[in-house]
mmCIF file of C-alpha atoms in Angstrom:
data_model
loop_
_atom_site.group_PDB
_atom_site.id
_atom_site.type_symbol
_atom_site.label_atom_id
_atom_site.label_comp_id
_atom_site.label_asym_id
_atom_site.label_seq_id
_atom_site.Cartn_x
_atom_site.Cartn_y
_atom_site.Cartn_z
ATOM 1 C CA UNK A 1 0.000 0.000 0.000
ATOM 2 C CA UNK A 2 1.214 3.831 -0.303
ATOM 3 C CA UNK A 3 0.587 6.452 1.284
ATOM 4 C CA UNK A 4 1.935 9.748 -0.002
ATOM 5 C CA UNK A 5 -0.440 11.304 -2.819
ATOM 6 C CA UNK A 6 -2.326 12.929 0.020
ATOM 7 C CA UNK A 7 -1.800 14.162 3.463
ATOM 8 C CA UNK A 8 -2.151 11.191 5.665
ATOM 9 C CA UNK A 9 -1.826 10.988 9.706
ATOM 10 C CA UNK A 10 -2.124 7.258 10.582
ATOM 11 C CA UNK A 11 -2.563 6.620 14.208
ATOM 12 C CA UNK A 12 -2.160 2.896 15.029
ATOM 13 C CA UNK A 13 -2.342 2.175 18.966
ATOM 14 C CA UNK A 14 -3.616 -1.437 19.217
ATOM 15 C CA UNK A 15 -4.178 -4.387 16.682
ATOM 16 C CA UNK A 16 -2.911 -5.693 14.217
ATOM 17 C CA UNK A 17 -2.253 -4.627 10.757
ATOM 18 C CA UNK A 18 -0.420 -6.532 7.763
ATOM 19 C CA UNK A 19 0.555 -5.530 4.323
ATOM 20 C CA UNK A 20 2.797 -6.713 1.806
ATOM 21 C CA UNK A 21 4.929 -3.361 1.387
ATOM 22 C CA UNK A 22 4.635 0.073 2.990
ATOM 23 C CA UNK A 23 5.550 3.174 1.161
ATOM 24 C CA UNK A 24 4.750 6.247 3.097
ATOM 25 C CA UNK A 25 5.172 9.015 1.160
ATOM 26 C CA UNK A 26 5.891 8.243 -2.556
ATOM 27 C CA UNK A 27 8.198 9.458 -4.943
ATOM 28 C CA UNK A 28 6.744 12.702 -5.976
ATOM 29 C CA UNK A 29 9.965 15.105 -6.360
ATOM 30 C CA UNK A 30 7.781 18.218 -5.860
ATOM 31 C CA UNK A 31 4.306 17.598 -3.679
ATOM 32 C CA UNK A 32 4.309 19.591 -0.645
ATOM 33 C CA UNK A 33 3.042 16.790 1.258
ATOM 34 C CA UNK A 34 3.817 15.653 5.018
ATOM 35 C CA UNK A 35 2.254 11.854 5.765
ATOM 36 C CA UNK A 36 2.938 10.412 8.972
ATOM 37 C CA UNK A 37 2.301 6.923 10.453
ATOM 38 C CA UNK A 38 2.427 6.626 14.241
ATOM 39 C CA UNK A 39 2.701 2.924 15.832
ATOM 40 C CA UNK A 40 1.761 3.467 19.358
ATOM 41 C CA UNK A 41 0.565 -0.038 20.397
ATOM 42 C CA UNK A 42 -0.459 -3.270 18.328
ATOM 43 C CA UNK A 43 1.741 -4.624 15.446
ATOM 44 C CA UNK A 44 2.605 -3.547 11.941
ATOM 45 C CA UNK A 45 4.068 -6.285 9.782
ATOM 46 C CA UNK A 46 4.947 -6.258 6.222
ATOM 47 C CA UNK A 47 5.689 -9.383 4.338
ATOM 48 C CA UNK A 48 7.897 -7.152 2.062
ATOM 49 C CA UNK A 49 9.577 -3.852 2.693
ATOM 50 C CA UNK A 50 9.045 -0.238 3.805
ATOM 51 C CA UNK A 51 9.872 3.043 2.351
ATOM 52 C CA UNK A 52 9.919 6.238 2.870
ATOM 53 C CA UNK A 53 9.273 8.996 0.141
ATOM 54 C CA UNK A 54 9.059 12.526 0.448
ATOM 55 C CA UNK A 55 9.970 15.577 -2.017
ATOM 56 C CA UNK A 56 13.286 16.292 -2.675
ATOM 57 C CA UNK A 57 12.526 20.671 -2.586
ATOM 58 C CA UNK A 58 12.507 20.378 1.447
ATOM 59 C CA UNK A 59 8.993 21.690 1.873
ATOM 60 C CA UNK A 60 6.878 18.139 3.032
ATOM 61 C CA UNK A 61 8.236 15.516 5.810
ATOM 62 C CA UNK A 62 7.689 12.027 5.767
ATOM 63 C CA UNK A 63 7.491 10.666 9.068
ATOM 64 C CA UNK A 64 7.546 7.430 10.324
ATOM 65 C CA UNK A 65 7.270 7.232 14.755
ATOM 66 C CA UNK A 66 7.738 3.801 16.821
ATOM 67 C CA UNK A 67 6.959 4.312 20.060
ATOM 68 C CA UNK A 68 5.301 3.197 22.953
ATOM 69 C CA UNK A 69 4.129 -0.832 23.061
ATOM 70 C CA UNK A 70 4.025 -0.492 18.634
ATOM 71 C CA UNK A 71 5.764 -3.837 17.067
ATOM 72 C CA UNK A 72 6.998 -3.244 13.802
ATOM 73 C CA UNK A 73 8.384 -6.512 12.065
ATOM 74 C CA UNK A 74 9.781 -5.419 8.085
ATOM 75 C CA UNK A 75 11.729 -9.422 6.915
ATOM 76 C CA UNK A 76 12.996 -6.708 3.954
ATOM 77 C CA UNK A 77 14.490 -3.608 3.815
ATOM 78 C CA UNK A 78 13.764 0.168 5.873
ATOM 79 C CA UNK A 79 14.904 2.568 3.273
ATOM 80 C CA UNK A 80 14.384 5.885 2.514
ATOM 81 C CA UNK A 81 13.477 6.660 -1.796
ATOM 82 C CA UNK A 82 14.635 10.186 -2.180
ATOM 83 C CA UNK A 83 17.867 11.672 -1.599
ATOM 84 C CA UNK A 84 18.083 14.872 0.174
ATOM 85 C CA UNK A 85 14.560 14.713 1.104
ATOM 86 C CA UNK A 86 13.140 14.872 4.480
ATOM 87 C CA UNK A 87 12.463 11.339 5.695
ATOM 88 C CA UNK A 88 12.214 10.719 9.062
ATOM 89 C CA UNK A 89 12.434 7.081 11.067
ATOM 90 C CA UNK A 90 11.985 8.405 14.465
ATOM 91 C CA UNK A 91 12.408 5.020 17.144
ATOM 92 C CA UNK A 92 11.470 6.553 20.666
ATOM 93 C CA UNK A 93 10.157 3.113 22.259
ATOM 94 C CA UNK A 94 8.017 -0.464 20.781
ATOM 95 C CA UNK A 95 10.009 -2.844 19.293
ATOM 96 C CA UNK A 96 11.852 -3.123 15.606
ATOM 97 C CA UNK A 97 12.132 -6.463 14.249
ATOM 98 C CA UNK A 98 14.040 -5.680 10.382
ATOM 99 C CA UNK A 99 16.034 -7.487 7.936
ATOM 100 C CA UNK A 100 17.748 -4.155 7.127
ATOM 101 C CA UNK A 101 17.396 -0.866 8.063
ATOM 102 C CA UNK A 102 19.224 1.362 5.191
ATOM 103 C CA UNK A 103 19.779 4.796 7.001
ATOM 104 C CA UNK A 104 20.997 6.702 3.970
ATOM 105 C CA UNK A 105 18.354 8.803 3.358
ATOM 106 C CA UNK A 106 17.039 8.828 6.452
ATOM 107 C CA UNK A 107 17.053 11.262 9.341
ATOM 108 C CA UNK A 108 15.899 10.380 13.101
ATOM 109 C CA UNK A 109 14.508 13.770 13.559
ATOM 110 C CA UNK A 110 13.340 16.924 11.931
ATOM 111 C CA UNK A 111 16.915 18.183 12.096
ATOM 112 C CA UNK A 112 19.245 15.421 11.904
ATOM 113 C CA UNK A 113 21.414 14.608 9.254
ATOM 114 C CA UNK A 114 20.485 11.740 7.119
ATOM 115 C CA UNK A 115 22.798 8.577 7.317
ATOM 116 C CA UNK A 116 22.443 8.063 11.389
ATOM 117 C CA UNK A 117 19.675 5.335 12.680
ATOM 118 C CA UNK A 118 19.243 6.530 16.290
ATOM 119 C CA UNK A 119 17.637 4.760 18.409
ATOM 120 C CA UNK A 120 16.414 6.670 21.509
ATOM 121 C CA UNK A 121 13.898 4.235 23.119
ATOM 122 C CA UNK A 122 12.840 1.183 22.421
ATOM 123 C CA UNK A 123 14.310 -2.519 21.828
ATOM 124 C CA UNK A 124 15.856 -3.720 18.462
ATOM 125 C CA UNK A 125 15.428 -7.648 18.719
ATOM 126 C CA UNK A 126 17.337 -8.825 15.247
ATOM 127 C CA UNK A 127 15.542 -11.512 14.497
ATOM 128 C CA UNK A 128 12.522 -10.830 17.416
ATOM 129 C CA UNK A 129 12.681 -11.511 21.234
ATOM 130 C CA UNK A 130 13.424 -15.360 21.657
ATOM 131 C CA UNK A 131 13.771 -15.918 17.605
ATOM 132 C CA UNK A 132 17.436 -16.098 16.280
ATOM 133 C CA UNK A 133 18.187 -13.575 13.248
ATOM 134 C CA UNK A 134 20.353 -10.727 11.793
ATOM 135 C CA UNK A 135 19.382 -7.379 11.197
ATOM 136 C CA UNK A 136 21.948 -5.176 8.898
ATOM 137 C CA UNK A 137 22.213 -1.692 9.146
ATOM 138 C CA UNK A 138 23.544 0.338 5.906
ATOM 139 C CA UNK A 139 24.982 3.588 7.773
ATOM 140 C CA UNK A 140 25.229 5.061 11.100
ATOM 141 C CA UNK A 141 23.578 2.742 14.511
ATOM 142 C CA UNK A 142 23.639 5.165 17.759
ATOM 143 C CA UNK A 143 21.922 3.324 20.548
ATOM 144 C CA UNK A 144 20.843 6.108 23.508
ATOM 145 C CA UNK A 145 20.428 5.081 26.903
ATOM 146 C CA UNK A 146 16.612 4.949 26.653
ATOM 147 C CA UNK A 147 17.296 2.129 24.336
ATOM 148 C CA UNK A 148 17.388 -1.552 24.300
ATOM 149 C CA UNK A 149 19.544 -3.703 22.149
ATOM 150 C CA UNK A 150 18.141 -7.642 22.442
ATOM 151 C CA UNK A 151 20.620 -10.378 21.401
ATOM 152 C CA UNK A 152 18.993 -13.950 21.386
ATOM 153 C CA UNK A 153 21.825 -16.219 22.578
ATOM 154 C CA UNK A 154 21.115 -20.060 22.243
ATOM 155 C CA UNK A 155 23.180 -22.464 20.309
ATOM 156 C CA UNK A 156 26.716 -22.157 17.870
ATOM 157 C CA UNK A 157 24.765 -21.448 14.781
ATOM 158 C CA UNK A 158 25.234 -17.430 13.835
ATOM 159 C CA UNK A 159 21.686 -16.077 12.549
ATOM 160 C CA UNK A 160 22.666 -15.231 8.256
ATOM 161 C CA UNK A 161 18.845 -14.220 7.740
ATOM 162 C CA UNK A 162 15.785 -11.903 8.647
ATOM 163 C CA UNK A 163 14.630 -15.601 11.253
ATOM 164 C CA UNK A 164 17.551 -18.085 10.903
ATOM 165 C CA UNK A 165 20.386 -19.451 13.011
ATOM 166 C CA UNK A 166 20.614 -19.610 17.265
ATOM 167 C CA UNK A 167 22.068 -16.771 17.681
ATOM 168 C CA UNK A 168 21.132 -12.806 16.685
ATOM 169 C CA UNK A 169 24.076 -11.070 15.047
ATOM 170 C CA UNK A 170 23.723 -7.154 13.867
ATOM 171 C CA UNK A 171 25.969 -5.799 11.875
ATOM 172 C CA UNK A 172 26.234 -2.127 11.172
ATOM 173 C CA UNK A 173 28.681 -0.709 7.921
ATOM 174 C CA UNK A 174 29.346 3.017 9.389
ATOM 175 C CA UNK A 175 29.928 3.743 13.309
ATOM 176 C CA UNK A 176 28.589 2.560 16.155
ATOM 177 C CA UNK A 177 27.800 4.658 19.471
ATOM 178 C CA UNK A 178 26.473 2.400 22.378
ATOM 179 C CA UNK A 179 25.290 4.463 25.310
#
């Protein structure tokens, strides 16, 4: 499903909701358009991927909020489309359960600089809490000290995949600041 042509606030604080992609925002290169999707409570899961779009002239945000009790499982790829746009994967608390989370064009806040997934609340479970798996991050990880990093240790076996192995294992290309 996307989300993008129009101005769309999504509030989702309970149940359960599951598509086969997610792109909040589109591609348009010049809409002045700001959609947002808060996950609150309840689970979002995609069977596919999720992007974020937003115009590349500055003028409309994309944002994207995890917080609270929200779930959000994505076994592909968190991405931002548009480069230099304003794309925002805020993580404050719930729980992120990705494949990959590219941070390139993506921004944590209004403000920040793309290329940095902060997490500043919340628990990244590679894999899920009690399921083995690997969750790649293309860019920046900074982990604040509202936030929870949960590693699945059970077995010899390294995790290679979104669900696989008995063990989680993250990996991260650019810097990593643990607080």
């Amino acid at each position: 499903s996307q989300a993008g042509a129009q101005n769309v606030a999504a509030n989702q604080s309970g149940g359960t909701v599951l598509t086969t992609t997610l792109n909040l925002g589109g591609t348009d290169t010049t809409a002045v358009k700001s959609p947002s999707y808060t996950l609150s409570g309840g689970t979002l899961t995609t069977t596919g991927s999720m992007s974020l779009g937003a115009d590349t002239n500055g003028n409309g945000t994309t944002t994207f909020a995890l917080s609270g009790t929200g779930k959000l499982r994505v076994p592909g790829t968190i991405s931002g489309s548009q480069s230099g746009a304003r794309q925002i994967f805020a993580m404050t608390g719930g729980t992120l359960v990705a494949a990959t989370v590219t941070a390139t064009n993506l921004r944590s806040a209004d403000l920040a600089v793309n290329g940095t997934f902060t997490q500043s609340g919340g628990t990244l479970a590679p894999g899920d809490i009690g399921t083995a798996g690997k969750t790649a991050i293309t860019g920046d990880y900074q982990l604040a000290a509202g936030g929870t990093l949960a590693i699945d240790l059970g077995g010899t076996t390294q995790a290679t995949a979104y669900q696989t192995g008995q063990y989680d294992y993250l990996t991260v290309s650019g810097t990593t600041s643990l607080a």
